[in-house]
mmCIF file of C-alpha atoms in Angstrom:
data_model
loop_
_atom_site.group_PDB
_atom_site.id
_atom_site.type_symbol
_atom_site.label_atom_id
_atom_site.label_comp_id
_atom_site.label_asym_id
_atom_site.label_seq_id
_atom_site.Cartn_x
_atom_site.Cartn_y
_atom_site.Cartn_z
ATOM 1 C CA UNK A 1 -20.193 1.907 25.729
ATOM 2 C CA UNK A 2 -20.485 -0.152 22.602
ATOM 3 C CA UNK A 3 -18.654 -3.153 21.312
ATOM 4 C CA UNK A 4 -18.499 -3.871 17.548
ATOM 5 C CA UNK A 5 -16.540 -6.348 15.242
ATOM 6 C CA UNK A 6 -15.812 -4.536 12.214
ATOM 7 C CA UNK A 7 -13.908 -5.578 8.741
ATOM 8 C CA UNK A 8 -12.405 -3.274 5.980
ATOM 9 C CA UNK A 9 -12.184 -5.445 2.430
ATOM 10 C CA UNK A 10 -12.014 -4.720 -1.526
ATOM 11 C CA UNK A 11 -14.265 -5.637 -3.594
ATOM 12 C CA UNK A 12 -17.401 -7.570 -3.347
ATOM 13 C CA UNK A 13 -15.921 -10.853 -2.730
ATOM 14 C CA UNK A 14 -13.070 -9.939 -0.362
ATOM 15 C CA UNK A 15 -9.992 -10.106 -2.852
ATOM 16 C CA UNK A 16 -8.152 -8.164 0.564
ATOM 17 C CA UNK A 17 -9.844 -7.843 3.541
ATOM 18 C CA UNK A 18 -8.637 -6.770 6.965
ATOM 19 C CA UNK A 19 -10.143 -9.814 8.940
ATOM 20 C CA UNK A 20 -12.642 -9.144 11.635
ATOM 21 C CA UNK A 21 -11.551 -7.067 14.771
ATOM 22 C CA UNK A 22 -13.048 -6.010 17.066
ATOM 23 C CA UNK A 23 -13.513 -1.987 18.756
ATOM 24 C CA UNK A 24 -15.289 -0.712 21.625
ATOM 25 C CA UNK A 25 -16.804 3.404 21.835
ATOM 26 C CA UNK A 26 -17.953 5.173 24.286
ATOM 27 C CA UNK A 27 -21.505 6.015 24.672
ATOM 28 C CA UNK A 28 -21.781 9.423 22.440
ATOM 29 C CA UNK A 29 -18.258 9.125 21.064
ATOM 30 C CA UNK A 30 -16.437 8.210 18.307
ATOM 31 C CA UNK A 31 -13.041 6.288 17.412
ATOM 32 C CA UNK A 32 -10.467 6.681 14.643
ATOM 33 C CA UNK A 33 -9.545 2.889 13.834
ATOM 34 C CA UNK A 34 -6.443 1.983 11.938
ATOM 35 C CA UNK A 35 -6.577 -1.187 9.326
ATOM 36 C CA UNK A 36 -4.207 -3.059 7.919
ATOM 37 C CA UNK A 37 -4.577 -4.910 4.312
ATOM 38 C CA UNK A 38 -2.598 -6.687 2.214
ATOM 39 C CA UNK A 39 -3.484 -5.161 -1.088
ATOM 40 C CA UNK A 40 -3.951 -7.980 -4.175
ATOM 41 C CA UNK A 41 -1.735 -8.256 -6.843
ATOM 42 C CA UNK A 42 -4.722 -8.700 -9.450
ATOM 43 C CA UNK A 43 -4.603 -5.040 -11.080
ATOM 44 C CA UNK A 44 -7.914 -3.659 -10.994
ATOM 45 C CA UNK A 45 -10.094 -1.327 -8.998
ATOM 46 C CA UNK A 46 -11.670 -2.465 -6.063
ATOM 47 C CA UNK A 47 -14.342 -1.176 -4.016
ATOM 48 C CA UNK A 48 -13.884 -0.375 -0.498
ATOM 49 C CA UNK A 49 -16.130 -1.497 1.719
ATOM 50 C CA UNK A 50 -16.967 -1.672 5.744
ATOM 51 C CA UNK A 51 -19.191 -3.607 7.987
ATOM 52 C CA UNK A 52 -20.425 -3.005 11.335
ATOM 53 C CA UNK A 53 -21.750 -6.116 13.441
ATOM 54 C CA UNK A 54 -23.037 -6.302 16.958
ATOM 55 C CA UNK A 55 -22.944 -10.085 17.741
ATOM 56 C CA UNK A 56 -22.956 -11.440 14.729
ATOM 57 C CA UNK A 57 -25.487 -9.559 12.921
ATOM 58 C CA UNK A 58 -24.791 -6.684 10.497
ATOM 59 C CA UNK A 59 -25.992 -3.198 11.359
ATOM 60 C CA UNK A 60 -24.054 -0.698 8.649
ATOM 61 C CA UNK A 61 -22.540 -1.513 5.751
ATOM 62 C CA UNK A 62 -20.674 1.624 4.218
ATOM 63 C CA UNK A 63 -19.162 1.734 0.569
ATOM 64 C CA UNK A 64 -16.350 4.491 0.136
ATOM 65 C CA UNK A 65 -17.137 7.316 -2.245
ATOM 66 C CA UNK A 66 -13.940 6.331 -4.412
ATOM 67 C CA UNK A 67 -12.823 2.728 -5.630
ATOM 68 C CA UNK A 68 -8.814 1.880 -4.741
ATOM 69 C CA UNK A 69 -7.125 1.487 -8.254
ATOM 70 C CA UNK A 70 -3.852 -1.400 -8.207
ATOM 71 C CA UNK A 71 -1.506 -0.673 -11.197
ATOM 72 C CA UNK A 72 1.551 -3.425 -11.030
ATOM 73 C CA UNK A 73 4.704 -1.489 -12.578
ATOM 74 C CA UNK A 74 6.633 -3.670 -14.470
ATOM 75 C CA UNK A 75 9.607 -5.396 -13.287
ATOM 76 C CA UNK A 76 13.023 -3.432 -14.044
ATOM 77 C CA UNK A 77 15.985 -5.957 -15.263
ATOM 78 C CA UNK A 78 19.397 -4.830 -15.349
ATOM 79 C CA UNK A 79 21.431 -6.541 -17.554
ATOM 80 C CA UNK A 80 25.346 -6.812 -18.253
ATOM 81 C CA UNK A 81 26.613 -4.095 -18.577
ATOM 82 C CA UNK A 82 28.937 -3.069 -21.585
ATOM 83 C CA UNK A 83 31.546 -0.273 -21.900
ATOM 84 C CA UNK A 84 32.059 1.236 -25.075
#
């Protein structure tokens, strides 16, 4: 069994990041790990990006094939409304 302190972020100087948790996996196994992120409001695309640490020192970092791309939609305003 392993223990490792892993972080999901965007971009190369962690606009979002998950913070650092921590998992454990069974010799020979593997894990399916949920993150959570708040995602910036800066529209952009980020790279998405994982590390892997064993206390304190970094053993994998992984960059996802694709970038995550933040559009902001414009605000909608309703204003008075008239009848004609």
């Amino acid at each position: 069994e392993f223990t490792y302190d892993v972080e999901l972020y965007l971009g190369v100087t962690k606009e979002a990041t998950s913070g650092v948790g921590s998992i454990t996996i069974p010799a020979g196994g593997s894990q399916s790990v949920d993150f959570t992120i708040t995602i910036p409001i800066a529209e952009a695309a980020y790279p998405v990006y994982l590390d892997a640490l064993v206390a304190g020192e970094l053993i994998a970092h992984y960059r996802a094939v694709e970038d995550v791309a933040i559009e902001i939609s414009p605000a909608i305003e309703i204003g008075i409304i008239t009848w004609v």
